Coordinates of C-alpha atoms in Angstrom, one line a residue:
X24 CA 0.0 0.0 0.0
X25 CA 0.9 3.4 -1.2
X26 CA 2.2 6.2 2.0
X27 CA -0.6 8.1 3.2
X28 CA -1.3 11.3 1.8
X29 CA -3.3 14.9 2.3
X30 CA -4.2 17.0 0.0
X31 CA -6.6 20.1 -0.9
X32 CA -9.0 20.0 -4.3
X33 CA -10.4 22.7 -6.1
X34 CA -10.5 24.8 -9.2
X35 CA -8.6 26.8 -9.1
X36 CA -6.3 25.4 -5.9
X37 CA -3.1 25.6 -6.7
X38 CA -2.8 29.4 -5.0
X39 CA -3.9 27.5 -1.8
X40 CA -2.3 28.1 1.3
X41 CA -3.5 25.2 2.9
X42 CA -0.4 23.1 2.2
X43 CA 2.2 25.8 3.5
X44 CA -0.2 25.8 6.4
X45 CA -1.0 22.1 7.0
X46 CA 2.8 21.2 6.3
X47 CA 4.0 23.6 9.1
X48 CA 1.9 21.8 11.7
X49 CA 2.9 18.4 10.4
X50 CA 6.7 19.1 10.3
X51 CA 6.0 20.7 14.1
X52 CA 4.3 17.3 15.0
X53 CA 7.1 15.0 13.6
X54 CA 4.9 13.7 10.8
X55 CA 6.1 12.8 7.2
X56 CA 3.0 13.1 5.4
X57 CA 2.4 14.7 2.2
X58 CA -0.1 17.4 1.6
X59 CA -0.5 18.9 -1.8
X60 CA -2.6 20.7 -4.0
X61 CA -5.4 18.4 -6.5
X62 CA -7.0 20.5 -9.3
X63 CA -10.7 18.5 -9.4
X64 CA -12.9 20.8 -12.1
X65 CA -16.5 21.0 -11.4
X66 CA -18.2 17.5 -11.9
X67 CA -15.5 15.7 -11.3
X68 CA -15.4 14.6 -7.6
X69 CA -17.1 10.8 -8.3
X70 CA -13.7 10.3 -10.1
X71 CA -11.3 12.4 -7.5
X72 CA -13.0 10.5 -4.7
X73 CA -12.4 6.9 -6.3
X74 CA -8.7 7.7 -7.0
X75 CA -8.5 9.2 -3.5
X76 CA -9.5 5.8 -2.0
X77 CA -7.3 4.2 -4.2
X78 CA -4.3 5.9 -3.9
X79 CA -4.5 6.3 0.5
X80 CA -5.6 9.6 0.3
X81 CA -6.5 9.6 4.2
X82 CA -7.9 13.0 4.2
X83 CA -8.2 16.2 2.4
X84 CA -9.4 19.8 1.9
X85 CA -12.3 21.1 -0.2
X86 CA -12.6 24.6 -1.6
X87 CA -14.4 26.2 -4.7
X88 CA -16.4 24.9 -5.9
X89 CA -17.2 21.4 -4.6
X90 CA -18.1 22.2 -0.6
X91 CA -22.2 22.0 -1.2
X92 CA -21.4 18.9 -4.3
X93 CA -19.5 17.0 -1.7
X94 CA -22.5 16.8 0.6
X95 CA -24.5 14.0 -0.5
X96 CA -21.4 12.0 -1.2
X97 CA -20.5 11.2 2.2
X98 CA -20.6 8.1 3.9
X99 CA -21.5 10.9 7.0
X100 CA -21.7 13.9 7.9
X101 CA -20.6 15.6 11.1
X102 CA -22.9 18.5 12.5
X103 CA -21.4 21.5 11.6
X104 CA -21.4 20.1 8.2
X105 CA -24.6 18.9 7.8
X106 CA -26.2 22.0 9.5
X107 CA -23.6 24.3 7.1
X108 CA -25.1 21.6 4.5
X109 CA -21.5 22.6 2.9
X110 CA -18.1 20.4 3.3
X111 CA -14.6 21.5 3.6
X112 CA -12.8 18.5 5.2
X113 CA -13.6 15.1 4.5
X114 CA -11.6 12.1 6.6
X115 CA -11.5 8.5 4.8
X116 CA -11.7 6.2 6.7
X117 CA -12.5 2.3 6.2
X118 CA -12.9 3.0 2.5
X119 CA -16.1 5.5 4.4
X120 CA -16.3 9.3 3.8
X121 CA -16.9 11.5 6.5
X122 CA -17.7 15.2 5.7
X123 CA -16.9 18.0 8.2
X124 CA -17.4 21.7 8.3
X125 CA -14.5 23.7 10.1
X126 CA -15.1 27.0 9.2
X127 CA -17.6 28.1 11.5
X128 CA -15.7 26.2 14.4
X129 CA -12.4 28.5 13.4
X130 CA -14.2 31.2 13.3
X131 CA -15.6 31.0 16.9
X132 CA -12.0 30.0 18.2
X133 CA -11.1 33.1 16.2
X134 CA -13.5 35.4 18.0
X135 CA -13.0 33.8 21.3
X136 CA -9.6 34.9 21.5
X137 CA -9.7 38.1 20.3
X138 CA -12.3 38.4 23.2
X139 CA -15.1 39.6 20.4
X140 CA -17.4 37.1 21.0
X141 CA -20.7 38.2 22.8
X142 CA -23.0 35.4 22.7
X143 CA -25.7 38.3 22.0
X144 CA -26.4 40.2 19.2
X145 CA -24.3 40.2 15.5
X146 CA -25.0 42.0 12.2
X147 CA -23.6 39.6 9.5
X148 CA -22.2 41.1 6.3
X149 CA -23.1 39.0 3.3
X150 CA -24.8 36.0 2.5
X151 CA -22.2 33.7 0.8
X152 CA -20.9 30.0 1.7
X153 CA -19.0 32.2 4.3
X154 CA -21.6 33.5 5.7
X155 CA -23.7 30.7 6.3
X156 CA -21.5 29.0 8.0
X157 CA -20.5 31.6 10.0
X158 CA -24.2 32.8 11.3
X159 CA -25.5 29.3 11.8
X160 CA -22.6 28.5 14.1
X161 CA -23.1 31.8 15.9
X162 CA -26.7 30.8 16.2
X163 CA -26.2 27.3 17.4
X164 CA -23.4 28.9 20.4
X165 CA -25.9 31.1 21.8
X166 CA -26.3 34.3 20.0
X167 CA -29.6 35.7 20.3
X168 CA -29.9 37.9 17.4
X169 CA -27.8 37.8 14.1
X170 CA -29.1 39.7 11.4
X171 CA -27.8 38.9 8.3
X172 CA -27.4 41.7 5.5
X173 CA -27.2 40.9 1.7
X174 CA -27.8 43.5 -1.3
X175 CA -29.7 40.2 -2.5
X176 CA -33.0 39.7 -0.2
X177 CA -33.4 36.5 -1.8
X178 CA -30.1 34.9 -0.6
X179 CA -30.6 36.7 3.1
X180 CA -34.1 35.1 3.5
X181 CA -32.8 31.9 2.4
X182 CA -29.9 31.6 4.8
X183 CA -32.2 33.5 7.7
X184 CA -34.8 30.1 7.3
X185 CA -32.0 28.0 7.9
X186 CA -31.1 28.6 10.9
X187 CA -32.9 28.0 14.6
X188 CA -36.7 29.8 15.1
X189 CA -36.3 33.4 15.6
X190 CA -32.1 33.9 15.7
X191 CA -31.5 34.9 12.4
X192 CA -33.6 37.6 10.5
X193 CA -32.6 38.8 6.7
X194 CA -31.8 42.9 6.4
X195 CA -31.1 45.0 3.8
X196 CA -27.4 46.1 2.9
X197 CA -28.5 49.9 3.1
X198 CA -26.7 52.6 4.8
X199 CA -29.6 53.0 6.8
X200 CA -30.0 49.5 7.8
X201 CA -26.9 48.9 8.6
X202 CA -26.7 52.0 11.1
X203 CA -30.1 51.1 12.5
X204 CA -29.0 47.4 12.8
X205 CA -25.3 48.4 14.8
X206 CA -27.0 50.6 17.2
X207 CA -28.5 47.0 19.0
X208 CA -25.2 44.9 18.0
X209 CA -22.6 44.2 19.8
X210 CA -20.1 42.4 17.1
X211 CA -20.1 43.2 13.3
X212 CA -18.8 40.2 10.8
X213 CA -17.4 40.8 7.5
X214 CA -17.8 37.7 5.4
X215 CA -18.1 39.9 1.9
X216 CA -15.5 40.3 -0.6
X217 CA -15.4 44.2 -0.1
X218 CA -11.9 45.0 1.1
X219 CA -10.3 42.3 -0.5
X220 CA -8.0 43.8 -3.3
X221 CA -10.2 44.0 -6.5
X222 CA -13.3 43.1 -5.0
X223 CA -14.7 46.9 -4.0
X224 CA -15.2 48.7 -1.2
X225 CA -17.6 50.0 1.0
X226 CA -19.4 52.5 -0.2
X227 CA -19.2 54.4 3.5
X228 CA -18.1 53.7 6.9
X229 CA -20.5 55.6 9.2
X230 CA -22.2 53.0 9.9
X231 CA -19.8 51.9 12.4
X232 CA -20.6 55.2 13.9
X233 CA -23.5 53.5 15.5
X234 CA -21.6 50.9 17.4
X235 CA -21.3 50.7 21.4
X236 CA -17.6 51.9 22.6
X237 CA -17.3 48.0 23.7
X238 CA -18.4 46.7 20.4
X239 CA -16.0 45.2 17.9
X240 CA -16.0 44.6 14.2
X241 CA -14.0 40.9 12.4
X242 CA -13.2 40.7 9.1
X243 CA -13.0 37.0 7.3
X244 CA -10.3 38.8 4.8
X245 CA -6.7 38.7 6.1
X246 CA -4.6 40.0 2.8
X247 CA -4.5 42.7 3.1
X248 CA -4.3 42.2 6.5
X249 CA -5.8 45.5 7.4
X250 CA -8.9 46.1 5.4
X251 CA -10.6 49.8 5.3
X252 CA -13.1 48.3 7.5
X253 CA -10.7 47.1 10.2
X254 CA -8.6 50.6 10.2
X255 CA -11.9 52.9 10.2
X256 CA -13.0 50.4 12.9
X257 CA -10.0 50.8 15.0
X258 CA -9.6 54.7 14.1
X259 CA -13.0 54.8 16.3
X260 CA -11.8 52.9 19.0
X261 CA -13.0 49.4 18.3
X262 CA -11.7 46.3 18.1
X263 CA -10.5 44.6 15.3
X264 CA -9.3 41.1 14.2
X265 CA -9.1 39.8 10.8
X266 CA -9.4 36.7 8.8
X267 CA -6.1 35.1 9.8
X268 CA -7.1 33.0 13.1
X269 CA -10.0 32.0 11.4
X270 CA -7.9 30.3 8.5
X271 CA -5.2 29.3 10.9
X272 CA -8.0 28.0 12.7
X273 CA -10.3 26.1 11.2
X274 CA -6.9 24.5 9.4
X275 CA -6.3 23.3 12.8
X276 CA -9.4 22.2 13.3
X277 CA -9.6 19.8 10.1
X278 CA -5.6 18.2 11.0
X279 CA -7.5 17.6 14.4
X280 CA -10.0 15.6 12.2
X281 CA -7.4 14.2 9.8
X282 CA -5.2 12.5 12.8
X283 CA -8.4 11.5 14.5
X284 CA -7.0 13.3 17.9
X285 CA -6.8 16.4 19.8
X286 CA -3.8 18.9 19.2
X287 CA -2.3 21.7 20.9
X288 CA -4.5 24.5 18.9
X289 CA -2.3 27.4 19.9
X290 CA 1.1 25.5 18.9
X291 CA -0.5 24.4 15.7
X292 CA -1.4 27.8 14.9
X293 CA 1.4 29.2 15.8
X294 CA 3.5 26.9 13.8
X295 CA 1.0 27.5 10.7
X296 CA 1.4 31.5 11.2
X297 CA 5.2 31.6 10.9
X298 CA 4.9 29.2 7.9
X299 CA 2.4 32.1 6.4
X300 CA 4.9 34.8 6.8
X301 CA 7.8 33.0 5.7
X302 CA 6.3 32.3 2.9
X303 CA 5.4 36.1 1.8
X304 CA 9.0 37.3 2.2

């Protein structure tokens, strides 16, 4: 039999950082297993997953676009996953395929730790894959109000109904909403594009203007590493994190699932973070 292996699939994948990140944490934890980049087009999982098997693929990462196909392909689904009904990590295991969702998970260690998590009320940004994730595991820790803003009603509603009675409720992506919405919040989420270089921007700022002093505002994107949103929000006093813990993370989370055993999260991140920067240099 073949070594085992790791990988990430996607299309595109191969400007991933999940294998400088994933092979940081293995070197720190002594291990000698690959973990490399697989380009899998759209529609072509049912083969990927058969060579996977095949060639001891024991685990690996899923990004754009196959997190929602790779759903009913599993063996099992974990929680997160099937709540998320979207799959970024999936463990074989006994030739079985079992689906996780790590993203949320990262991004309430994330929040956790930069002590902006209030277990009360969040204004989400967007309506993506991101998104979802992020607001349903919000919901399901104890928030009791997330509103979720899209410039697409549609896409708000429809993430708003999946999540437990009452928590979530769909919003505009007006000025005015989004004022009238911080005023009550106590934690903003970015899990748009705006920021990101390329994507757009904001088209104004004051709505942070309407956060409490003890309020604080994440951002999912962490290149650049400080977004407009994250300076305006710290230029009035608020705190700020950005996407990096969250990546670090929920990376950390899916080795966790990979090696079937608990890790020391902080080392592991750690590790994956100086990996990150030596890499940019």
């Amino acid at each position: 039999m073949s070594a085992p292996r790791l990988q990430v699939i996607g299309d595109p994948v191969l400007h991933s950082k999940s294998p400088v990140i994933h092979a940081a944490m293995l070197a720190e934890l002594g291990l000698d297993i690959p973990y490399t980049p697989h380009v899998v087009p759209k529609g072509g999982l049912p083969g990927y997953l058969t060579w996977a098997k095949a060639h001891h693929v024991i685990g690996f990462n899923a990004t754009m676009p196959h997190k929602e196909d790779l759903v009913p392909l599993m063996d099992q689904l974990d929680e997160d996953a099937g709540r998320i009904g979207a799959v970024n990590t999936v463990c074989v295991r006994d030739g079985k395929l079992i689906g996780h969702n790590t993203d949320g998970a990262g991004c309430l260690i994330a929040l956790e730790q930069a002590g902006l998590w209030p277990r009360d009320q969040v204004v989400v940004l967007g309506a993506g894959g991101a998104s979802k994730a992020v607001a349903l595991k919000l919901a399901a820790c104890g928030a009791r109000q997330v509103w979720v803003c899209n410039r697409t009603p549609g896409k708000a509603q429809a993430l708003a109904a999946a999540g437990p009675g009452g928590v979530l409720t769909p919003a505009d992506f007006s000025l005015e909403t989004l004022t009238r919405l911080c005023t009550q919040a106590q934690l903003v989420v970015n899990c748009t594009n705006l920021g990101m270089a390329g994507c757009g921007q904001f088209e104004a700022f004051s709505f942070l203007d309407a956060l409490p002093e003890s309020a604080g505002v994440f951002d999912l994107i962490y290149h650049p590493a400080q977004t407009q949103l994250l300076a305006q929000a710290r230029a009035r006093g608020l705190r700020a994190c950005n996407g990096l813990p969250m990546l670090l993370h929920q990376a950390v989370l899916a080795l966790e699932h990979f090696l079937d055993r608990p890790l020391d999260r902080d080392r592991m991140a750690r590790a994956a973070a100086a990996a990150l920067e030596r890499s940019r240099q």
